[in-house]
Short mmCIF file of C-alpha atoms in Angstrom, two decimals:
data_model
loop_
_atom_site.label_atom_id
_atom_site.label_comp_id
_atom_site.label_asym_id
_atom_site.label_seq_id
_atom_site.Cartn_x
_atom_site.Cartn_y
_atom_site.Cartn_z
CA VAL R 1187 132.09 105.66 116.75
CA SER R 1188 132.09 109.01 114.89
CA ARG R 1189 133.12 107.15 111.62
CA THR R 1190 130.21 104.86 111.83
CA GLN R 1191 127.89 107.81 112.59
CA GLU R 1192 129.17 110.00 109.89
CA TYR R 1193 129.39 107.49 107.17
CA ALA R 1194 125.91 106.43 108.03
CA TYR R 1195 124.84 109.96 107.26
CA ASP R 1196 126.69 110.06 104.02
CA ASP R 1197 125.01 106.70 102.99
CA TRP R 1198 121.70 108.32 103.65
CA ALA R 1199 122.64 111.32 101.47
CA MET R 1200 123.70 108.87 98.60
CA ALA R 1201 120.59 106.90 98.86
CA VAL R 1202 118.60 110.06 98.17
CA LEU R 1203 120.81 110.82 95.06
CA ALA R 1204 120.33 107.33 94.20
CA ASP R 1205 116.51 107.41 94.33
CA ALA R 1206 116.67 110.52 92.19
CA ALA R 1207 118.67 108.88 89.51
CA GLY R 1208 116.30 105.87 89.40
CA ALA R 1209 118.90 103.44 90.98
CA LYS R 1210 116.36 102.01 93.35
CA GLU R 1211 118.38 98.84 94.31
CA ASP R 1212 121.45 100.98 95.29
CA ALA R 1213 119.26 103.35 97.10
CA GLU R 1214 117.56 100.53 99.31
CA THR R 1215 121.11 99.30 99.95
CA LEU R 1216 122.49 102.65 101.02
CA ARG R 1217 119.24 103.24 103.12
CA LYS R 1218 119.79 100.03 105.04
CA ARG R 1219 123.43 100.89 105.41
CA SER R 1220 122.52 104.26 106.70
CA ARG R 1221 120.95 102.64 109.89
CA ASN R 1222 124.54 101.49 110.94
CA TYR R 1223 124.67 104.19 113.52
CA ARG R 1224 122.60 101.92 115.63
CA ASN R 1225 125.33 99.58 115.91
CA VAL R 1226 127.21 101.96 118.34
CA LEU R 1227 124.22 102.78 120.44
CA ASP R 1228 124.37 100.77 123.63
CA PRO R 1229 120.72 100.08 124.59
CA GLN R 1230 121.73 99.66 128.37
CA THR R 1231 123.30 102.96 128.95
CA ARG R 1232 121.68 104.81 125.79
CA PHE R 1233 125.13 106.45 124.92
CA ALA R 1234 126.99 106.00 121.73
CA LYS R 1235 130.03 103.63 122.61
CA PRO R 1236 132.73 101.72 120.99
CA LYS R 1237 131.97 98.08 120.39
CA PHE R 1238 134.94 95.67 120.31
CA SER R 1239 135.53 92.81 117.56
CA ASP R 1240 134.19 90.37 120.11
CA GLY R 1241 131.04 92.20 120.38
CA SER R 1242 131.30 93.67 123.87
CA TRP R 1243 131.12 97.16 124.82
CA TRP R 1244 133.69 99.67 126.65
CA ALA R 1245 133.24 98.58 130.09
CA ASN R 1246 133.48 101.20 132.97
CA TYR R 1247 132.10 103.68 130.45
CA ASP R 1248 132.62 107.35 130.99
CA PRO R 1249 130.87 109.40 128.63
CA VAL R 1250 133.16 112.64 129.17
CA GLN R 1251 136.08 110.68 127.92
CA LEU R 1252 137.23 110.74 124.19
CA GLY R 1253 138.30 107.19 123.97
CA HIS R 1254 138.52 103.89 126.02
CA ASP R 1255 142.34 104.09 126.30
CA VAL R 1256 143.15 107.59 127.08
CA LYS R 1257 146.87 107.15 125.78
CA LYS R 1258 146.23 105.19 122.48
CA HIS R 1259 142.65 105.53 121.09
CA ARG R 1260 140.20 108.12 120.52
CA ASP R 1261 136.65 106.57 119.74
CA TYR R 1262 135.15 110.09 119.02
CA THR R 1263 136.26 112.69 116.45
CA GLU R 1264 136.26 116.19 118.10
CA ALA R 1265 133.84 114.95 120.55
CA ASN R 1266 133.12 112.85 123.65
CA GLY R 1267 130.40 110.30 124.49
CA TRP R 1268 127.79 112.96 125.53
CA GLN R 1269 128.05 114.62 122.30
CA ALA R 1270 128.47 112.02 119.95
CA THR R 1271 125.23 110.13 121.38
CA PHE R 1272 123.21 112.63 119.47
CA LEU R 1273 125.02 113.02 116.42
CA ASN R 1274 122.12 111.67 114.08
CA GLN R 1275 120.37 113.90 111.59
CA HIS R 1276 118.63 111.61 109.42
CA ASP R 1277 116.73 109.20 111.43
CA VAL R 1278 115.83 111.22 114.40
CA HIS R 1279 112.69 109.31 115.21
CA GLY R 1280 114.65 105.94 115.03
CA LEU R 1281 116.84 107.54 117.80
CA ILE R 1282 114.07 108.64 119.89
CA ALA R 1283 112.74 105.11 119.73
CA HIS R 1284 116.15 103.81 120.85
CA PHE R 1285 115.96 105.82 123.92
CA GLY R 1286 112.47 104.59 124.68
CA GLY R 1287 110.24 107.32 123.42
CA ASP R 1288 109.67 111.03 123.65
CA ALA R 1289 109.80 111.55 127.32
CA ALA R 1290 112.98 109.28 127.89
CA PHE R 1291 114.76 111.21 124.72
CA GLU R 1292 113.54 114.63 126.25
CA LYS R 1293 115.12 113.54 129.60
CA GLN R 1294 118.39 112.59 128.08
CA LEU R 1295 118.53 115.81 126.13
CA ASP R 1296 117.99 117.71 129.52
CA ALA R 1297 121.02 115.61 131.01
CA LEU R 1298 123.08 116.77 128.03
CA PHE R 1299 122.49 120.38 128.64
CA ASN R 1300 122.67 120.10 132.32
CA ALA R 1301 125.60 117.79 132.93
CA PRO R 1302 128.79 119.52 134.60
CA SER R 1303 131.01 120.96 131.85
CA THR R 1304 134.14 119.05 132.67
CA LEU R 1305 136.42 117.87 129.92
CA PRO R 1306 139.22 115.29 130.05
CA GLU R 1307 142.93 116.78 129.87
CA ASN R 1308 143.38 115.37 126.16
CA ALA R 1309 140.23 116.99 124.93
CA PRO R 1310 140.79 119.11 121.66
CA PRO R 1311 140.13 122.72 121.64
CA ASP R 1312 137.32 122.06 119.12
CA ILE R 1313 135.09 121.07 122.13
CA SER R 1314 134.10 124.63 123.29
CA GLY R 1315 131.14 126.75 123.88
CA LEU R 1316 129.69 124.26 126.51
CA VAL R 1317 126.21 124.18 127.92
CA GLY R 1318 126.48 121.42 130.08
CA GLN R 1319 128.12 118.62 127.76
CA TYR R 1320 126.48 120.50 124.65
CA ALA R 1321 129.42 121.89 122.72
CA HIS R 1322 128.28 124.82 120.44
CA GLY R 1323 131.80 125.40 119.22
CA ASN R 1324 131.91 122.57 116.85
CA GLU R 1325 129.74 120.84 114.04
CA PRO R 1326 128.67 117.68 115.74
CA ASN R 1327 126.26 119.28 117.81
CA HIS R 1328 124.90 122.05 116.06
CA HIS R 1329 121.45 120.41 115.16
CA VAL R 1330 120.99 119.08 118.73
CA ALA R 1331 119.06 121.74 120.21
CA TYR R 1332 116.44 121.31 117.57
CA LEU R 1333 115.83 117.90 118.46
CA TYR R 1334 113.52 118.65 121.33
CA ALA R 1335 111.16 119.63 118.77
CA PHE R 1336 110.97 116.00 117.34
CA ALA R 1337 110.23 114.84 120.80
CA GLY R 1338 107.26 117.10 121.41
CA ALA R 1339 108.90 119.78 123.25
CA PRO R 1340 109.59 122.75 120.81
CA TRP R 1341 109.38 125.30 123.56
CA LYS R 1342 112.91 123.72 124.96
CA THR R 1343 114.31 124.11 121.36
CA GLN R 1344 113.16 127.68 121.34
CA ALA R 1345 114.50 128.75 124.64
CA MET R 1346 117.74 126.98 123.84
CA ILE R 1347 118.21 128.57 120.28
CA ARG R 1348 117.43 131.97 121.86
CA ARG R 1349 120.14 131.24 124.50
CA LEU R 1350 122.91 130.12 122.20
CA CYS R 1351 122.26 133.09 119.85
CA THR R 1352 122.83 135.59 122.45
CA GLU R 1353 125.31 133.82 124.57
CA MET R 1354 127.59 132.27 121.82
CA TYR R 1355 128.04 135.23 119.54
CA LYS R 1356 129.18 138.85 119.87
CA ALA R 1357 130.30 141.69 117.63
CA ASP R 1358 133.86 141.39 118.16
CA PRO R 1359 136.98 139.91 116.38
CA ASP R 1360 136.56 136.84 118.59
CA GLY R 1361 132.88 136.88 118.54
CA GLU R 1362 132.33 133.26 117.87
CA ILE R 1363 132.61 130.58 120.62
CA GLY R 1364 134.21 128.11 118.09
CA ASN R 1365 136.05 127.54 114.87
CA ASP R 1366 134.09 128.85 112.07
CA ASP R 1367 134.95 125.69 110.14
CA CYS R 1368 133.72 126.08 106.39
CA GLY R 1369 131.52 128.86 107.72
CA GLN R 1370 129.31 126.56 109.82
CA MET R 1371 129.32 128.82 113.00
CA SER R 1372 128.29 131.68 110.91
CA ALA R 1373 125.58 129.63 108.91
CA TRP R 1374 124.14 128.45 112.30
CA PHE R 1375 123.63 131.88 113.69
CA VAL R 1376 122.20 133.34 110.34
CA LEU R 1377 119.75 130.50 109.90
CA SER R 1378 118.81 130.39 113.61
CA ALA R 1379 118.33 134.19 113.87
CA LEU R 1380 115.94 133.85 111.01
CA GLY R 1381 114.17 131.20 113.16
CA PHE R 1382 114.55 127.86 111.42
CA TYR R 1383 117.31 125.43 110.84
CA PRO R 1384 117.97 122.32 108.44
CA VAL R 1385 118.44 119.52 111.01
CA ASP R 1386 118.88 117.12 108.09
CA PRO R 1387 119.92 119.10 105.20
CA VAL R 1388 119.41 116.32 102.60
CA SER R 1389 115.64 116.27 103.38
CA ALA R 1390 115.66 120.15 102.65
CA VAL R 1391 113.40 120.71 105.83
CA TYR R 1392 113.83 123.51 108.36
CA VAL R 1393 112.80 123.00 111.96
CA PHE R 1394 111.51 126.16 113.73
CA GLY R 1395 113.46 127.72 116.62
CA SER R 1396 113.24 131.22 117.92
CA PRO R 1397 113.50 134.31 115.57
CA LEU R 1398 116.06 136.65 116.82
CA PHE R 1399 114.81 139.87 115.10
CA ASP R 1400 111.20 141.51 115.13
CA THR R 1401 111.50 141.36 111.40
CA ALA R 1402 113.92 140.02 108.78
CA GLU R 1403 113.94 139.90 105.08
CA VAL R 1404 115.81 137.70 102.64
CA ARG R 1405 116.11 138.67 99.03
CA LEU R 1406 115.75 135.32 97.16
CA GLY R 1407 116.36 136.64 93.74
CA GLN R 1408 113.94 136.68 90.55
CA GLY R 1409 111.85 139.34 92.52
CA ARG R 1410 111.09 137.00 95.55
CA THR R 1411 111.48 137.99 99.09
CA LEU R 1412 111.25 135.98 102.41
CA ARG R 1413 109.77 137.98 105.37
CA VAL R 1414 110.03 136.80 108.85
CA VAL R 1415 107.95 138.86 111.23
CA ALA R 1416 108.08 138.08 114.98
CA ARG R 1417 105.17 139.70 116.81
CA ASN R 1418 105.78 140.48 120.52
CA ASN R 1419 109.39 139.31 120.33
CA ALA R 1420 111.59 140.29 123.38
CA PRO R 1421 114.47 138.84 125.15
CA ASP R 1422 112.18 137.17 127.86
CA ALA R 1423 109.64 136.06 125.13
CA PRO R 1424 111.56 133.55 122.97
CA TYR R 1425 108.56 131.25 122.40
CA ILE R 1426 106.67 130.82 119.21
CA GLN R 1427 102.96 130.73 120.18
CA SER R 1428 101.59 130.15 116.45
CA VAL R 1429 102.85 130.44 112.92
CA ARG R 1430 101.09 131.76 109.92
CA TRP R 1431 102.47 131.34 106.32
CA ASN R 1432 101.19 133.88 103.95
CA GLY R 1433 98.38 134.81 106.22
CA LYS R 1434 96.98 131.34 106.80
CA PRO R 1435 97.52 129.01 109.99
CA TRP R 1436 100.53 126.74 109.88
CA THR R 1437 100.20 123.58 111.99
CA ARG R 1438 103.74 122.08 111.48
CA ASN R 1439 106.83 122.59 113.45
CA TRP R 1440 108.83 122.68 110.30
CA ILE R 1441 108.65 124.22 106.90
CA SER R 1442 110.38 122.97 103.71
CA HIS R 1443 113.10 124.59 101.59
CA ALA R 1444 110.67 124.41 98.66
CA ASP R 1445 108.13 126.56 100.47
CA LEU R 1446 110.48 129.23 101.51
CA ALA R 1447 112.16 129.45 98.19
CA LYS R 1448 108.95 130.57 96.60
CA GLY R 1449 109.09 133.66 99.00
CA GLY R 1450 106.36 134.82 101.33
CA GLU R 1451 105.76 135.77 104.97
#
């Protein structure tokens, strides 16, 4: 399951490169292949599941397990069925449609964050930092709290991001809830503390979360500065009521890297 999902994202990334290189036919082939993640989504249970060579799904499915044969197989890499179901960064609206629309998708996200935090005996240590079955200690889930925003519930993204920033990190030698693999745990915190995160880095778009600090500045080079000001910010006030970009009302729940790279407030 994980290989199918992650190769699909790789194909999406290569499709964007192919487009930029003018290889339109290759781009279309890769873009079509990037939708292969749908092949492991069971429309009945709405979970990402292994599919066998005869086209059948794993019977007696348990999303907490890592594979259909506990002794021999792992169908998911450093994840279980709960976590793998949301491993989609490039076709989130397609994933939402698979769940039956915004309300159904939001409900399944709620189920992820509210499920019992039980794991099988063969679970790897990478699956850590659990909020329900969401695992903040490993990369496959780092974008998931931001998916509420795609389904029209940005306040749930904002509340969860603030919770993760404050509960999953502390200023101690063991201050991260998981393995800082290639700096990803740290990168998530730095970006999320600023108030935005790239759910799909290939698209170079950042989804708004919940700024942790009242004021933060990023020096961008060439005399440019990005300044994030969160007015009326407080531990019990994680919600963004409105956004202004360089003094003008901003109506989107996301902002592009190109905009931020110019500097502004």
